[in-house]
């Protein structure tokens, strides 16, 4: 890629991140300064949301640019949580962007006792299976604990969505839009789980799941 195309691609990436942050904030997926986004740039560095920033008011010129080893290249200091995003980029070749939010329904789901740690969402609609497959759970650690990243590194390969116990959720994707679409699908599914409540759910059968995975 020529120097000029690289600069243009980075400008577009910065604008896309500001737009997506505002959209997520306006639709209630993020509140206050919670949540963070990152995406891979064509020169293999990361663009990420700064520490303490509100997703609704991101500034394209101040977004953090960091190396895949976590060192700051330019812009404001990245969110502390970006360190666990790095685990996903380094351990899943499909990962080109990461969305991490504390949205209401996924965070509520992450607080339930007896979650299946291998897959927190037993499929009852096709969409999570088709977009993401399983949703493994990272046990609770205090915010900023490096074990969040260590556990995600182990789970990264082959997975696109993760629940962080008593905290929120993380999704990855082939683009920032794809990672966000995955997150939104996951949040809608968590909302359905609480909407269904104690009613008996007709889960998809093994045969129906096999058909979706094909
Ligand atoms: Zn968080």
mmCIF file of C-alpha atoms and ligand atoms in Angstrom:
data_model
loop_
_atom_site.group_PDB
_atom_site.id
_atom_site.type_symbol
_atom_site.label_atom_id
_atom_site.label_comp_id
_atom_site.label_asym_id
_atom_site.label_seq_id
_atom_site.Cartn_x
_atom_site.Cartn_y
_atom_site.Cartn_z
ATOM 1 C CA UNK A 1 0.000 0.000 0.000
ATOM 2 C CA UNK A 2 1.416 3.441 -0.916
ATOM 3 C CA UNK A 3 2.054 6.048 1.783
ATOM 4 C CA UNK A 4 -0.881 8.120 0.533
ATOM 5 C CA UNK A 5 -3.312 5.165 0.592
ATOM 6 C CA UNK A 6 -2.143 4.266 4.113
ATOM 7 C CA UNK A 7 -2.847 7.792 5.342
ATOM 8 C CA UNK A 8 -6.240 7.797 3.636
ATOM 9 C CA UNK A 9 -7.122 4.365 5.113
ATOM 10 C CA UNK A 10 -6.194 5.591 8.603
ATOM 11 C CA UNK A 11 -8.292 8.745 8.236
ATOM 12 C CA UNK A 12 -11.280 6.658 7.167
ATOM 13 C CA UNK A 13 -10.703 4.229 10.065
ATOM 14 C CA UNK A 14 -10.636 7.131 12.537
ATOM 15 C CA UNK A 15 -13.907 8.519 11.172
ATOM 16 C CA UNK A 16 -15.536 5.073 11.192
ATOM 17 C CA UNK A 17 -14.582 4.565 14.870
ATOM 18 C CA UNK A 18 -15.982 7.977 15.882
ATOM 19 C CA UNK A 19 -19.240 7.239 13.996
ATOM 20 C CA UNK A 20 -19.641 3.770 15.491
ATOM 21 C CA UNK A 21 -18.874 5.018 19.024
ATOM 22 C CA UNK A 22 -21.546 7.697 18.703
ATOM 23 C CA UNK A 23 -24.060 5.222 17.289
ATOM 24 C CA UNK A 24 -23.454 2.689 20.099
ATOM 25 C CA UNK A 25 -23.685 5.433 22.718
ATOM 26 C CA UNK A 26 -26.867 6.949 21.287
ATOM 27 C CA UNK A 27 -28.551 3.541 21.175
ATOM 28 C CA UNK A 28 -27.684 2.835 24.823
ATOM 29 C CA UNK A 29 -25.062 0.123 24.312
ATOM 30 C CA UNK A 30 -22.536 2.263 26.201
ATOM 31 C CA UNK A 31 -22.990 4.699 29.069
ATOM 32 C CA UNK A 32 -20.603 7.177 30.713
ATOM 33 C CA UNK A 33 -17.028 6.309 29.855
ATOM 34 C CA UNK A 34 -17.561 2.529 29.807
ATOM 35 C CA UNK A 35 -16.609 0.389 26.831
ATOM 36 C CA UNK A 36 -13.812 0.433 24.296
ATOM 37 C CA UNK A 37 -13.214 -0.214 20.608
ATOM 38 C CA UNK A 38 -10.121 -1.092 18.600
ATOM 39 C CA UNK A 39 -9.296 -1.981 15.015
ATOM 40 C CA UNK A 40 -6.278 -3.095 13.021
ATOM 41 C CA UNK A 41 -4.860 -0.545 10.559
ATOM 42 C CA UNK A 42 -3.254 -1.600 7.253
ATOM 43 C CA UNK A 43 0.243 -0.982 8.716
ATOM 44 C CA UNK A 44 -0.469 -3.582 11.474
ATOM 45 C CA UNK A 45 -0.857 -1.033 14.248
ATOM 46 C CA UNK A 46 -4.048 -0.601 16.252
ATOM 47 C CA UNK A 47 -6.420 2.301 16.525
ATOM 48 C CA UNK A 48 -8.146 2.290 19.931
ATOM 49 C CA UNK A 49 -10.377 4.414 22.125
ATOM 50 C CA UNK A 50 -8.506 6.436 24.787
ATOM 51 C CA UNK A 51 -8.734 5.824 28.525
ATOM 52 C CA UNK A 52 -11.681 7.529 30.189
ATOM 53 C CA UNK A 53 -13.223 8.535 26.860
ATOM 54 C CA UNK A 54 -16.965 8.545 26.265
ATOM 55 C CA UNK A 55 -17.859 6.543 23.150
ATOM 56 C CA UNK A 56 -20.446 9.184 22.335
ATOM 57 C CA UNK A 57 -17.846 11.957 22.094
ATOM 58 C CA UNK A 58 -14.725 10.462 20.524
ATOM 59 C CA UNK A 59 -12.294 12.809 18.796
ATOM 60 C CA UNK A 60 -10.808 11.343 15.572
ATOM 61 C CA UNK A 61 -7.462 13.144 16.065
ATOM 62 C CA UNK A 62 -6.995 11.970 19.656
ATOM 63 C CA UNK A 63 -7.709 8.242 19.229
ATOM 64 C CA UNK A 64 -4.843 6.082 20.522
ATOM 65 C CA UNK A 65 -2.539 4.475 17.996
ATOM 66 C CA UNK A 66 -0.710 1.533 19.554
ATOM 67 C CA UNK A 67 1.609 -1.226 18.416
ATOM 68 C CA UNK A 68 0.579 -4.870 18.761
ATOM 69 C CA UNK A 69 2.945 -4.999 21.765
ATOM 70 C CA UNK A 70 0.803 -2.335 23.461
ATOM 71 C CA UNK A 71 3.228 0.616 23.122
ATOM 72 C CA UNK A 72 1.640 3.991 22.447
ATOM 73 C CA UNK A 73 2.627 5.426 19.048
ATOM 74 C CA UNK A 74 0.458 8.551 18.998
ATOM 75 C CA UNK A 75 -2.699 10.095 20.414
ATOM 76 C CA UNK A 76 -4.085 9.822 23.947
ATOM 77 C CA UNK A 77 -3.263 6.904 26.256
ATOM 78 C CA UNK A 78 -5.448 3.893 25.313
ATOM 79 C CA UNK A 79 -8.043 2.416 27.636
ATOM 80 C CA UNK A 80 -6.489 -0.053 30.099
ATOM 81 C CA UNK A 81 -8.819 -2.695 28.680
ATOM 82 C CA UNK A 82 -7.139 -2.464 25.272
ATOM 83 C CA UNK A 83 -4.456 -4.756 26.730
ATOM 84 C CA UNK A 84 -6.923 -7.655 26.591
ATOM 85 C CA UNK A 85 -7.936 -6.717 23.030
ATOM 86 C CA UNK A 86 -4.292 -7.443 22.084
ATOM 87 C CA UNK A 87 -4.727 -11.091 23.160
ATOM 88 C CA UNK A 88 -7.445 -11.475 20.542
ATOM 89 C CA UNK A 89 -5.434 -9.921 17.673
ATOM 90 C CA UNK A 90 -2.410 -12.044 18.533
ATOM 91 C CA UNK A 91 -4.285 -15.331 18.868
ATOM 92 C CA UNK A 92 -7.049 -15.204 16.267
ATOM 93 C CA UNK A 93 -5.977 -14.507 12.658
ATOM 94 C CA UNK A 94 -9.562 -13.516 11.806
ATOM 95 C CA UNK A 95 -9.545 -10.661 14.340
ATOM 96 C CA UNK A 96 -9.399 -7.240 12.667
ATOM 97 C CA UNK A 97 -11.474 -5.330 15.235
ATOM 98 C CA UNK A 98 -12.703 -5.678 18.833
ATOM 99 C CA UNK A 99 -15.770 -4.287 20.605
ATOM 100 C CA UNK A 100 -16.001 -4.445 24.405
ATOM 101 C CA UNK A 101 -19.029 -2.996 26.205
ATOM 102 C CA UNK A 102 -20.874 -3.279 29.531
ATOM 103 C CA UNK A 103 -24.299 -3.294 27.845
ATOM 104 C CA UNK A 104 -27.270 -3.999 30.099
ATOM 105 C CA UNK A 105 -28.453 -7.458 29.078
ATOM 106 C CA UNK A 106 -25.073 -9.045 28.425
ATOM 107 C CA UNK A 107 -23.749 -7.692 31.722
ATOM 108 C CA UNK A 108 -26.860 -9.038 33.484
ATOM 109 C CA UNK A 109 -26.272 -12.417 31.830
ATOM 110 C CA UNK A 110 -22.605 -12.313 32.902
ATOM 111 C CA UNK A 111 -23.751 -12.042 36.545
ATOM 112 C CA UNK A 112 -25.833 -15.240 36.565
ATOM 113 C CA UNK A 113 -24.670 -18.161 38.653
ATOM 114 C CA UNK A 114 -24.138 -21.531 36.953
ATOM 115 C CA UNK A 115 -23.252 -20.184 33.502
ATOM 116 C CA UNK A 116 -21.924 -22.831 31.169
ATOM 117 C CA UNK A 117 -18.318 -21.578 30.962
ATOM 118 C CA UNK A 118 -17.793 -23.268 27.595
ATOM 119 C CA UNK A 119 -20.853 -21.661 26.022
ATOM 120 C CA UNK A 120 -22.963 -19.131 27.924
ATOM 121 C CA UNK A 121 -25.722 -19.002 25.303
ATOM 122 C CA UNK A 122 -27.506 -22.272 24.594
ATOM 123 C CA UNK A 123 -28.859 -21.661 21.073
ATOM 124 C CA UNK A 124 -32.581 -21.008 20.613
ATOM 125 C CA UNK A 125 -32.331 -18.811 17.503
ATOM 126 C CA UNK A 126 -29.970 -19.412 14.564
ATOM 127 C CA UNK A 127 -28.184 -16.068 14.598
ATOM 128 C CA UNK A 128 -25.614 -16.350 17.386
ATOM 129 C CA UNK A 129 -24.640 -19.806 16.067
ATOM 130 C CA UNK A 130 -24.312 -18.507 12.502
ATOM 131 C CA UNK A 131 -22.401 -15.329 13.363
ATOM 132 C CA UNK A 132 -20.346 -16.416 16.361
ATOM 133 C CA UNK A 133 -20.719 -20.072 17.324
ATOM 134 C CA UNK A 134 -20.009 -20.634 21.009
ATOM 135 C CA UNK A 135 -19.714 -17.890 23.623
ATOM 136 C CA UNK A 136 -17.133 -18.958 26.241
ATOM 137 C CA UNK A 137 -16.943 -17.220 29.630
ATOM 138 C CA UNK A 138 -13.869 -15.662 31.277
ATOM 139 C CA UNK A 139 -14.192 -15.913 35.100
ATOM 140 C CA UNK A 140 -14.431 -12.704 37.136
ATOM 141 C CA UNK A 141 -11.239 -10.722 37.702
ATOM 142 C CA UNK A 142 -11.046 -7.124 38.896
ATOM 143 C CA UNK A 143 -10.951 -4.590 36.026
ATOM 144 C CA UNK A 144 -7.436 -4.224 34.640
ATOM 145 C CA UNK A 145 -6.280 -7.652 35.891
ATOM 146 C CA UNK A 146 -3.900 -9.142 33.305
ATOM 147 C CA UNK A 147 -5.564 -12.559 33.702
ATOM 148 C CA UNK A 148 -8.500 -11.307 31.584
ATOM 149 C CA UNK A 149 -6.060 -11.041 28.665
ATOM 150 C CA UNK A 150 -4.365 -14.340 29.517
ATOM 151 C CA UNK A 151 -7.673 -16.213 29.552
ATOM 152 C CA UNK A 152 -8.866 -14.527 26.357
ATOM 153 C CA UNK A 153 -5.585 -15.515 24.665
ATOM 154 C CA UNK A 154 -6.388 -19.172 25.408
ATOM 155 C CA UNK A 155 -9.975 -18.866 24.150
ATOM 156 C CA UNK A 156 -9.305 -16.576 21.164
ATOM 157 C CA UNK A 157 -8.654 -19.047 18.394
ATOM 158 C CA UNK A 158 -11.877 -20.084 16.678
ATOM 159 C CA UNK A 159 -14.139 -17.911 18.848
ATOM 160 C CA UNK A 160 -15.641 -14.502 18.092
ATOM 161 C CA UNK A 161 -17.592 -13.680 21.250
ATOM 162 C CA UNK A 162 -16.789 -13.912 24.950
ATOM 163 C CA UNK A 163 -18.602 -13.120 28.164
ATOM 164 C CA UNK A 164 -16.556 -11.617 31.033
ATOM 165 C CA UNK A 165 -18.203 -12.764 34.269
ATOM 166 C CA UNK A 166 -19.742 -9.945 36.353
ATOM 167 C CA UNK A 167 -18.401 -7.422 33.828
ATOM 168 C CA UNK A 168 -19.691 -7.451 30.215
ATOM 169 C CA UNK A 169 -18.901 -8.944 26.817
ATOM 170 C CA UNK A 170 -16.286 -8.828 24.050
ATOM 171 C CA UNK A 171 -16.685 -9.556 20.352
ATOM 172 C CA UNK A 172 -14.253 -9.558 17.461
ATOM 173 C CA UNK A 173 -14.807 -9.341 13.729
ATOM 174 C CA UNK A 174 -13.263 -8.992 10.285
ATOM 175 C CA UNK A 175 -13.977 -5.248 10.428
ATOM 176 C CA UNK A 176 -15.153 -2.796 13.069
ATOM 177 C CA UNK A 177 -18.661 -3.056 11.634
ATOM 178 C CA UNK A 178 -18.565 -6.856 11.720
ATOM 179 C CA UNK A 179 -17.356 -6.871 15.377
ATOM 180 C CA UNK A 180 -20.129 -4.415 16.260
ATOM 181 C CA UNK A 181 -22.793 -6.427 14.401
ATOM 182 C CA UNK A 182 -21.663 -9.476 16.384
ATOM 183 C CA UNK A 183 -21.930 -7.517 19.643
ATOM 184 C CA UNK A 184 -25.399 -6.209 18.801
ATOM 185 C CA UNK A 185 -26.642 -9.695 17.889
ATOM 186 C CA UNK A 186 -25.283 -11.003 21.188
ATOM 187 C CA UNK A 187 -26.938 -8.212 23.205
ATOM 188 C CA UNK A 188 -30.287 -8.865 21.476
ATOM 189 C CA UNK A 189 -30.000 -12.551 22.334
ATOM 190 C CA UNK A 190 -29.241 -11.760 25.986
ATOM 191 C CA UNK A 191 -32.306 -9.497 25.977
ATOM 192 C CA UNK A 192 -34.411 -12.402 24.656
ATOM 193 C CA UNK A 193 -33.110 -14.669 27.433
ATOM 194 C CA UNK A 194 -34.420 -12.225 30.061
ATOM 195 C CA UNK A 195 -37.621 -11.570 28.113
ATOM 196 C CA UNK A 196 -38.323 -15.317 28.018
ATOM 197 C CA UNK A 197 -37.562 -15.547 31.734
ATOM 198 C CA UNK A 198 -38.842 -18.747 33.320
ATOM 199 C CA UNK A 199 -40.886 -19.846 30.305
ATOM 200 C CA UNK A 200 -39.885 -23.148 28.786
ATOM 201 C CA UNK A 201 -37.655 -22.466 25.760
ATOM 202 C CA UNK A 202 -37.623 -24.741 22.730
ATOM 203 C CA UNK A 203 -33.863 -24.925 22.126
ATOM 204 C CA UNK A 204 -32.459 -25.806 18.710
ATOM 205 C CA UNK A 205 -31.743 -29.525 18.359
ATOM 206 C CA UNK A 206 -28.287 -31.003 17.654
ATOM 207 C CA UNK A 207 -29.433 -31.695 14.099
ATOM 208 C CA UNK A 208 -30.585 -28.107 13.612
ATOM 209 C CA UNK A 209 -27.266 -26.839 15.012
ATOM 210 C CA UNK A 210 -25.260 -29.135 12.726
ATOM 211 C CA UNK A 211 -27.215 -27.773 9.761
ATOM 212 C CA UNK A 212 -26.320 -24.184 10.758
ATOM 213 C CA UNK A 213 -22.641 -25.004 11.248
ATOM 214 C CA UNK A 214 -22.501 -26.480 7.713
HETATM 215 ZN ZN1 LIG B 1 -14.940 -3.470 30.721
#
